[in-house]
Amino acid sequence: HADAAMYHAKASGRNNYQFFDQRMNQAAARRFELESSLRGALQRGEFELHFQPIVDTASHRLHALEVLLRWRRDGETLVGPDEFIPILEENGMIVAVGEWVIRTACEQSMAWQAQGLAAVPLAINLSARQFMHDGLVDSIRRIVGETGIDPSLVEFEITETALMQHGGQTLEILRQMNGMGMRLSIDDFGTGYSSLAYLKRFPVRKIKIDRAFVRELEASAEDRAIVAAVMALANSLGLSVVAEGVETEGQAGLLHGHGCQYAQGYLFARPLPAGQAARLLKRDCATDVLPATA
Ligand code: C2E
Ligand code: MG
Ligand code: MG
Ligand code: MG
């Protein structure tokens, strides 16, 4: 990427190089500006959580909610995590912000339960640096103790690459999480680390098929073959599977046909602010289904 672009710019002459240079400066300036306003965003209370349903592909019933971080910048613009999580990862703020996410998600679940709403598992994303931070397990244990949440209502999602970066300590961390009654899912499955050996070594409960394999499922025999292979692997290892980024009835039908039990995507619901998510929890989850609204 950057190196390739630089090479291309140099190779194709001076004007391009200057243009590239200017773009680099703009990108750097934007990043600097983002980074300075991110400092203090936590203290100013600018982060909020949205919740996206994960549903059963057979019944469309609510299975869990994925917790997705948002940044309410300047009191209005809602910034998505792809824009700011890399910055938080780089400057280390992800540790504090990630802890805030876990705590706030647990508090939200307890508040919903206190209102008599359904207790639904929350799937919380962990980033690589947060996972590698020594204090993670202690901070999770503290949050569980202080909020009183049932740990079996908390699942963590981590990418293959992040899981593999931690080397020897990964297994111990996962064991401690399991010991508390918390489960782990592999996020963006199929896009990261290319060895499958970790599925055997680590206590993983669920894999989430990346939306890269779902997007063209209807048109692409290759993607259908990949999904079929992932399902066979998951079945023989006893893992449950969630398909990400399901946007059409056609995709949902194919996934169900392949035996994929859970799905998440705009077909069922977008990530919702807490108030709207609460409305889904008001229905009787045992009998009611989510409307399929594309
Ligand atoms: P992810 O964990 O793979 O989350 C799924 C992303 O796909 C979300 O993007 C969600 O809004 C989006 N999505 C869901 N359904 C569809 C669909 O049908 N079509 C399309 N095109 N997209 C769909 P979002 O919220 O922008 O989050 C992006 C990534 O940021 C997440 O990917 C996750 O890796 C990261 N992230 C989000 N919240 C947190 C957090 O609290 N902590 C950490 N460390 N990372 C987070
Ligand atoms: Mg996720
Ligand atoms: Mg994902
Ligand atoms: Mg992702």
GROMACS .gro file of C-alpha atoms and ligand atoms in nm:
model
  343
    1HIS     CA    1   0.000   0.000   0.000
    2ALA     CA    2   0.194   0.309   0.116
    3ASP     CA    3   0.523   0.171  -0.016
    4ALA     CA    4   0.365   0.057  -0.337
    5ALA     CA    5   0.199   0.395  -0.385
    6MET     CA    6   0.527   0.572  -0.319
    7TYR     CA    7   0.705   0.352  -0.571
    8HIS     CA    8   0.432   0.414  -0.825
    9ALA     CA    9   0.444   0.788  -0.763
   10LYS     CA   10   0.822   0.802  -0.802
   11ALA     CA   11   0.819   0.585  -1.109
   12SER     CA   12   0.559   0.791  -1.287
   13GLY     CA   13   0.728   1.125  -1.248
   14ARG     CA   14   0.759   1.443  -1.054
   15ASN     CA   15   0.405   1.576  -1.080
   16ASN     CA   16   0.258   1.257  -0.949
   17TYR     CA   17   0.505   1.256  -0.669
   18GLN     CA   18   0.401   1.607  -0.563
   19PHE     CA   19   0.035   1.514  -0.587
   20PHE     CA   20   0.101   1.209  -0.376
   21ASP     CA   21   0.297   1.416  -0.127
   22GLN     CA   22   0.010   1.660  -0.090
   23ARG     CA   23  -0.236   1.378  -0.035
   24MET     CA   24  -0.007   1.228   0.226
   25ASN     CA   25   0.004   1.563   0.403
   26GLN     CA   26  -0.372   1.591   0.399
   27ALA     CA   27  -0.409   1.240   0.537
   28ALA     CA   28  -0.149   1.309   0.805
   29ALA     CA   29  -0.321   1.635   0.898
   30ARG     CA   30  -0.660   1.467   0.924
   31ARG     CA   31  -0.513   1.193   1.137
   32PHE     CA   32  -0.341   1.443   1.365
   33GLU     CA   33  -0.667   1.633   1.402
   34LEU     CA   34  -0.859   1.310   1.476
   35GLU     CA   35  -0.600   1.201   1.727
   36SER     CA   36  -0.608   1.530   1.918
   37SER     CA   37  -0.986   1.534   1.943
   38LEU     CA   38  -0.984   1.166   2.045
   39ARG     CA   39  -0.772   1.254   2.347
   40GLY     CA   40  -1.025   1.340   2.612
   41ALA     CA   41  -1.319   1.194   2.416
   42LEU     CA   42  -1.361   0.929   2.686
   43GLN     CA   43  -1.360   1.189   2.967
   44ARG     CA   44  -1.601   1.407   2.770
   45GLY     CA   45  -1.840   1.112   2.739
   46GLU     CA   46  -1.834   1.113   2.359
   47PHE     CA   47  -1.832   0.736   2.308
   48GLU     CA   48  -2.152   0.540   2.279
   49LEU     CA   49  -2.248   0.180   2.215
   50HIS     CA   50  -2.475   0.052   1.944
   51PHE     CA   51  -2.613  -0.300   1.933
   52GLN     CA   52  -2.666  -0.520   1.628
   53PRO     CA   53  -2.885  -0.831   1.646
   54ILE     CA   54  -2.742  -1.173   1.567
   55VAL     CA   55  -3.035  -1.395   1.471
   56ASP     CA   56  -3.115  -1.760   1.423
   57THR     CA   57  -3.129  -1.827   1.049
   58ALA     CA   58  -3.415  -2.076   1.083
   59SER     CA   59  -3.651  -1.874   1.304
   60HIS     CA   60  -3.507  -1.520   1.275
   61ARG     CA   61  -3.523  -1.509   1.655
   62LEU     CA   62  -3.279  -1.289   1.840
   63HIS     CA   63  -2.974  -1.487   1.953
   64ALA     CA   64  -2.732  -1.218   2.075
   65LEU     CA   65  -2.640  -0.852   2.031
   66GLU     CA   66  -2.299  -0.744   1.903
   67VAL     CA   67  -2.171  -0.434   2.082
   68LEU     CA   68  -2.033  -0.178   1.835
   69LEU     CA   69  -1.851   0.135   1.944
   70ARG     CA   70  -1.937   0.479   1.805
   71TRP     CA   71  -1.782   0.820   1.863
   72ARG     CA   72  -2.024   1.114   1.887
   73ARG     CA   73  -1.782   1.382   1.775
   74ASP     CA   74  -1.866   1.749   1.851
   75GLY     CA   75  -2.204   1.638   1.981
   76GLU     CA   76  -2.336   1.541   1.638
   77THR     CA   77  -2.127   1.353   1.381
   78LEU     CA   78  -2.128   0.981   1.448
   79VAL     CA   79  -1.787   0.836   1.363
   80GLY     CA   80  -1.747   0.463   1.299
   81PRO     CA   81  -1.477   0.248   1.459
   82ASP     CA   82  -1.284   0.181   1.138
   83GLU     CA   83  -1.187   0.550   1.144
   84PHE     CA   84  -1.070   0.577   1.501
   85ILE     CA   85  -0.988   0.231   1.642
   86PRO     CA   86  -0.658   0.210   1.450
   87ILE     CA   87  -0.557   0.540   1.612
   88LEU     CA   88  -0.658   0.421   1.960
   89GLU     CA   89  -0.462   0.100   1.897
   90GLU     CA   90  -0.155   0.295   1.798
   91ASN     CA   91  -0.151   0.538   2.087
   92GLY     CA   92  -0.261   0.282   2.347
   93MET     CA   93  -0.590   0.453   2.435
   94ILE     CA   94  -0.769   0.136   2.323
   95VAL     CA   95  -0.696  -0.020   2.661
   96ALA     CA   96  -0.895   0.243   2.853
   97VAL     CA   97  -1.164   0.279   2.585
   98GLY     CA   98  -1.194  -0.100   2.554
   99GLU     CA   99  -1.242  -0.130   2.929
  100TRP     CA  100  -1.510   0.140   2.910
  101VAL     CA  101  -1.684  -0.064   2.635
  102ILE     CA  102  -1.689  -0.381   2.847
  103ARG     CA  103  -1.810  -0.198   3.157
  104THR     CA  104  -2.076   0.004   2.976
  105ALA     CA  105  -2.205  -0.302   2.789
  106CYS     CA  106  -2.237  -0.495   3.117
  107GLU     CA  107  -2.410  -0.199   3.286
  108GLN     CA  108  -2.648  -0.170   2.992
  109SER     CA  109  -2.736  -0.539   3.013
  110MET     CA  110  -2.801  -0.509   3.388
  111ALA     CA  111  -3.015  -0.199   3.333
  112TRP     CA  112  -3.221  -0.383   3.071
  113GLN     CA  113  -3.266  -0.680   3.300
  114ALA     CA  114  -3.373  -0.448   3.584
  115GLN     CA  115  -3.643  -0.314   3.350
  116GLY     CA  116  -3.767  -0.668   3.301
  117LEU     CA  117  -3.629  -0.700   2.949
  118ALA     CA  118  -3.490  -1.022   2.808
  119ALA     CA  119  -3.135  -1.116   2.905
  120VAL     CA  120  -2.956  -1.170   2.575
  121PRO     CA  121  -2.584  -1.246   2.535
  122LEU     CA  122  -2.366  -0.952   2.434
  123ALA     CA  123  -2.077  -1.003   2.192
  124ILE     CA  124  -1.796  -0.758   2.272
  125ASN     CA  125  -1.504  -0.694   2.036
  126LEU     CA  126  -1.149  -0.708   2.170
  127SER     CA  127  -0.867  -0.554   1.972
  128ALA     CA  128  -0.516  -0.698   1.948
  129ARG     CA  129  -0.349  -0.451   2.180
  130GLN     CA  130  -0.625  -0.480   2.438
  131PHE     CA  131  -0.594  -0.857   2.429
  132MET     CA  132  -0.217  -0.835   2.479
  133HIS     CA  133  -0.251  -0.597   2.772
  134ASP     CA  134  -0.160  -0.772   3.098
  135GLY     CA  135  -0.446  -0.622   3.295
  136LEU     CA  136  -0.725  -0.751   3.069
  137VAL     CA  137  -0.840  -1.053   3.269
  138ASP     CA  138  -0.826  -0.863   3.600
  139SER     CA  139  -1.023  -0.576   3.456
  140ILE     CA  140  -1.288  -0.814   3.320
  141ARG     CA  141  -1.310  -0.988   3.658
  142ARG     CA  142  -1.349  -0.652   3.832
  143ILE     CA  143  -1.624  -0.541   3.593
  144VAL     CA  144  -1.813  -0.867   3.640
  145GLY     CA  145  -1.788  -0.828   4.018
  146GLU     CA  146  -1.895  -0.464   4.020
  147THR     CA  147  -2.181  -0.488   3.773
  148GLY     CA  148  -2.308  -0.828   3.885
  149ILE     CA  149  -2.355  -0.946   3.528
  150ASP     CA  150  -2.394  -1.318   3.464
  151PRO     CA  151  -2.064  -1.396   3.283
  152SER     CA  152  -2.239  -1.643   3.054
  153LEU     CA  153  -2.410  -1.338   2.898
  154VAL     CA  154  -2.073  -1.204   2.780
  155GLU     CA  155  -1.892  -1.328   2.469
  156PHE     CA  156  -1.573  -1.183   2.331
  157GLU     CA  157  -1.488  -1.152   1.964
  158ILE     CA  158  -1.129  -1.144   1.846
  159THR     CA  159  -0.969  -1.181   1.504
  160GLU     CA  160  -0.741  -1.471   1.416
  161THR     CA  161  -0.448  -1.237   1.371
  162ALA     CA  162  -0.495  -1.073   1.712
  163LEU     CA  163  -0.529  -1.413   1.874
  164MET     CA  164  -0.202  -1.534   1.726
  165GLN     CA  165  -0.004  -1.221   1.816
  166HIS     CA  166   0.000  -1.295   2.183
  167GLY     CA  167   0.197  -1.617   2.156
  168GLY     CA  168   0.236  -1.827   2.467
  169GLN     CA  169   0.000  -1.638   2.692
  170THR     CA  170  -0.305  -1.668   2.469
  171LEU     CA  171  -0.407  -2.008   2.597
  172GLU     CA  172  -0.380  -1.899   2.960
  173ILE     CA  173  -0.595  -1.590   2.899
  174LEU     CA  174  -0.859  -1.794   2.718
  175ARG     CA  175  -0.860  -2.050   2.998
  176GLN     CA  176  -0.914  -1.777   3.255
  177MET     CA  177  -1.197  -1.629   3.052
  178ASN     CA  178  -1.355  -1.972   3.016
  179GLY     CA  179  -1.305  -2.026   3.387
  180MET     CA  180  -1.518  -1.717   3.450
  181GLY     CA  181  -1.784  -1.865   3.219
  182MET     CA  182  -1.714  -1.640   2.920
  183ARG     CA  183  -1.690  -1.761   2.563
  184LEU     CA  184  -1.475  -1.660   2.272
  185SER     CA  185  -1.564  -1.619   1.904
  186ILE     CA  186  -1.326  -1.579   1.611
  187ASP     CA  187  -1.420  -1.261   1.422
  188ASP     CA  188  -1.373  -1.209   1.046
  189PHE     CA  189  -1.295  -1.579   1.007
  190GLY     CA  190  -1.102  -1.661   0.694
  191THR     CA  191  -0.939  -1.322   0.643
  192GLY     CA  192  -0.653  -1.335   0.892
  193TYR     CA  193  -0.394  -1.582   1.005
  194SER     CA  194  -0.376  -1.868   0.763
  195SER     CA  195  -0.313  -2.161   0.997
  196LEU     CA  196  -0.612  -2.349   1.133
  197ALA     CA  197  -0.409  -2.517   1.408
  198TYR     CA  198  -0.523  -2.261   1.663
  199LEU     CA  199  -0.878  -2.397   1.640
  200LYS     CA  200  -0.747  -2.715   1.794
  201ARG     CA  201  -0.527  -2.549   2.055
  202PHE     CA  202  -0.760  -2.280   2.183
  203PRO     CA  203  -1.098  -2.310   2.352
  204VAL     CA  204  -1.306  -2.132   2.090
  205ARG     CA  205  -1.684  -2.158   2.081
  206LYS     CA  206  -1.792  -1.982   1.765
  207ILE     CA  207  -1.659  -1.856   1.436
  208LYS     CA  208  -1.792  -1.560   1.243
  209ILE     CA  209  -1.761  -1.599   0.865
  210ASP     CA  210  -1.635  -1.269   0.730
  211ARG     CA  211  -1.871  -1.077   0.510
  212ALA     CA  212  -1.615  -1.097   0.226
  213PHE     CA  213  -1.743  -1.454   0.170
  214VAL     CA  214  -2.110  -1.360   0.212
  215ARG     CA  215  -2.127  -1.058  -0.015
  216GLU     CA  216  -2.126  -1.249  -0.346
  217LEU     CA  217  -2.259  -1.577  -0.215
  218GLU     CA  218  -2.544  -1.586  -0.467
  219ALA     CA  219  -2.323  -1.527  -0.771
  220SER     CA  220  -2.003  -1.698  -0.667
  221ALA     CA  221  -1.962  -2.077  -0.666
  222GLU     CA  222  -1.620  -2.022  -0.503
  223ASP     CA  223  -1.773  -1.839  -0.207
  224ARG     CA  224  -2.035  -2.112  -0.171
  225ALA     CA  225  -1.754  -2.370  -0.170
  226ILE     CA  226  -1.572  -2.172   0.101
  227VAL     CA  227  -1.885  -2.146   0.314
  228ALA     CA  228  -1.949  -2.520   0.271
  229ALA     CA  229  -1.590  -2.598   0.375
  230VAL     CA  230  -1.610  -2.368   0.679
  231MET     CA  231  -1.938  -2.532   0.781
  232ALA     CA  232  -1.787  -2.881   0.750
  233LEU     CA  233  -1.488  -2.775   0.957
  234ALA     CA  234  -1.706  -2.609   1.221
  235ASN     CA  235  -1.940  -2.909   1.243
  236SER     CA  236  -1.661  -3.156   1.294
  237LEU     CA  237  -1.497  -2.933   1.558
  238GLY     CA  238  -1.827  -2.862   1.733
  239LEU     CA  239  -1.818  -2.486   1.671
  240SER     CA  240  -2.120  -2.270   1.604
  241VAL     CA  241  -2.111  -2.036   1.307
  242VAL     CA  242  -2.236  -1.681   1.254
  243ALA     CA  243  -2.240  -1.532   0.904
  244GLU     CA  244  -2.159  -1.160   0.894
  245GLY     CA  245  -2.291  -0.897   0.657
  246VAL     CA  246  -2.610  -1.073   0.543
  247GLU     CA  247  -2.800  -0.823   0.332
  248THR     CA  248  -3.034  -1.028   0.111
  249GLU     CA  249  -3.292  -1.302   0.149
  250GLY     CA  250  -3.095  -1.501  -0.109
  251GLN     CA  251  -2.781  -1.496   0.108
  252ALA     CA  252  -2.979  -1.585   0.419
  253GLY     CA  253  -3.145  -1.878   0.239
  254LEU     CA  254  -2.814  -2.015   0.110
  255LEU     CA  255  -2.653  -1.983   0.453
  256HIS     CA  256  -2.944  -2.161   0.617
  257GLY     CA  257  -2.919  -2.430   0.349
  258HIS     CA  258  -2.552  -2.478   0.432
  259GLY     CA  259  -2.644  -2.534   0.795
  260CYS     CA  260  -2.522  -2.197   0.920
  261GLN     CA  261  -2.722  -2.142   1.237
  262TYR     CA  262  -2.673  -1.770   1.301
  263ALA     CA  263  -2.656  -1.457   1.091
  264GLN     CA  264  -2.604  -1.088   1.133
  265GLY     CA  265  -2.656  -0.812   0.881
  266TYR     CA  266  -2.863  -0.528   0.746
  267LEU     CA  267  -3.128  -0.776   0.623
  268PHE     CA  268  -3.226  -0.830   0.986
  269ALA     CA  269  -3.120  -0.506   1.151
  270ARG     CA  270  -2.852  -0.238   1.149
  271PRO     CA  271  -2.654  -0.158   1.462
  272LEU     CA  272  -2.910   0.018   1.685
  273PRO     CA  273  -2.876   0.276   1.962
  274ALA     CA  274  -2.958   0.138   2.309
  275GLY     CA  275  -3.316   0.270   2.309
  276GLN     CA  276  -3.406   0.092   1.986
  277ALA     CA  277  -3.226  -0.226   2.087
  278ALA     CA  278  -3.432  -0.227   2.408
  279ARG     CA  279  -3.749  -0.247   2.200
  280LEU     CA  280  -3.631  -0.577   2.053
  281LEU     CA  281  -3.578  -0.710   2.406
  282LYS     CA  282  -3.933  -0.622   2.501
  283ARG     CA  283  -4.078  -0.878   2.269
  284ASP     CA  284  -4.094  -1.230   2.397
  285CYS     CA  285  -3.770  -1.361   2.250
  286ALA     CA  286  -3.886  -1.719   2.286
  287THR     CA  287  -4.172  -1.680   2.044
  288ASP     CA  288  -4.131  -1.361   1.847
  289VAL     CA  289  -3.918  -1.304   1.542
  290LEU     CA  290  -3.741  -1.005   1.395
  291PRO     CA  291  -3.903  -0.861   1.086
  292ALA     CA  292  -3.677  -0.901   0.784
  293THR     CA  293  -3.633  -0.542   0.673
  294ALA     CA  294  -3.384  -0.504   0.391
  295C2E     P1  295  -1.678  -0.644   1.323
  295C2E     O1  296  -1.657  -0.684   1.463
  295C2E     O2  297  -1.653  -0.745   1.217
  295C2E     O3  298  -1.827  -0.587   1.317
  295C2E     C1  299  -1.912  -0.601   1.210
  295C2E     C2  300  -1.914  -0.476   1.125
  295C2E     O4  301  -1.992  -0.502   1.009
  295C2E     C3  302  -1.977  -0.356   1.193
  295C2E     O5  303  -1.914  -0.239   1.145
  295C2E     C4  304  -2.121  -0.363   1.141
  295C2E     O6  305  -2.188  -0.240   1.145
  295C2E     C5  306  -2.095  -0.406   0.999
  295C2E     N1  307  -2.211  -0.472   0.939
  295C2E     C6  308  -2.304  -0.548   1.001
  295C2E     N2  309  -2.394  -0.594   0.913
  295C2E     C7  310  -2.357  -0.549   0.791
  295C2E     C8  311  -2.412  -0.564   0.658
  295C2E     O7  312  -2.514  -0.632   0.636
  295C2E     N3  313  -2.346  -0.501   0.558
  295C2E     C9  314  -2.233  -0.428   0.579
  295C2E     N4  315  -2.176  -0.369   0.475
  295C2E     N5  316  -2.180  -0.411   0.703
  295C2E    C10  317  -2.241  -0.472   0.807
  295C2E     P2  318  -1.868  -0.123   1.243
  295C2E     O8  319  -1.968  -0.103   1.350
  295C2E     O9  320  -1.829  -0.007   1.156
  295C2E    O10  321  -1.740  -0.185   1.310
  295C2E    C11  322  -1.623  -0.210   1.235
  295C2E    C12  323  -1.522  -0.286   1.316
  295C2E    O11  324  -1.474  -0.208   1.425
  295C2E    C13  325  -1.579  -0.412   1.383
  295C2E    O12  326  -1.584  -0.517   1.287
  295C2E    C14  327  -1.477  -0.435   1.491
  295C2E    O13  328  -1.364  -0.500   1.439
  295C2E    C15  329  -1.439  -0.294   1.528
  295C2E     N6  330  -1.508  -0.255   1.653
  295C2E    C16  331  -1.635  -0.212   1.671
  295C2E     N7  332  -1.661  -0.187   1.801
  295C2E    C17  333  -1.547  -0.218   1.868
  295C2E    C18  334  -1.508  -0.215   2.008
  295C2E    O14  335  -1.586  -0.183   2.097
  295C2E     N8  336  -1.381  -0.252   2.037
  295C2E    C19  337  -1.293  -0.294   1.940
  295C2E     N9  338  -1.169  -0.328   1.977
  295C2E    N10  339  -1.325  -0.298   1.810
  295C2E    C20  340  -1.451  -0.261   1.775
  296MG      MG  341  -1.709  -0.831   1.580
  297MG      MG  342  -1.644  -0.927   1.188
  298MG      MG  343  -1.434  -0.661   1.107
   0.00000   0.00000   0.00000
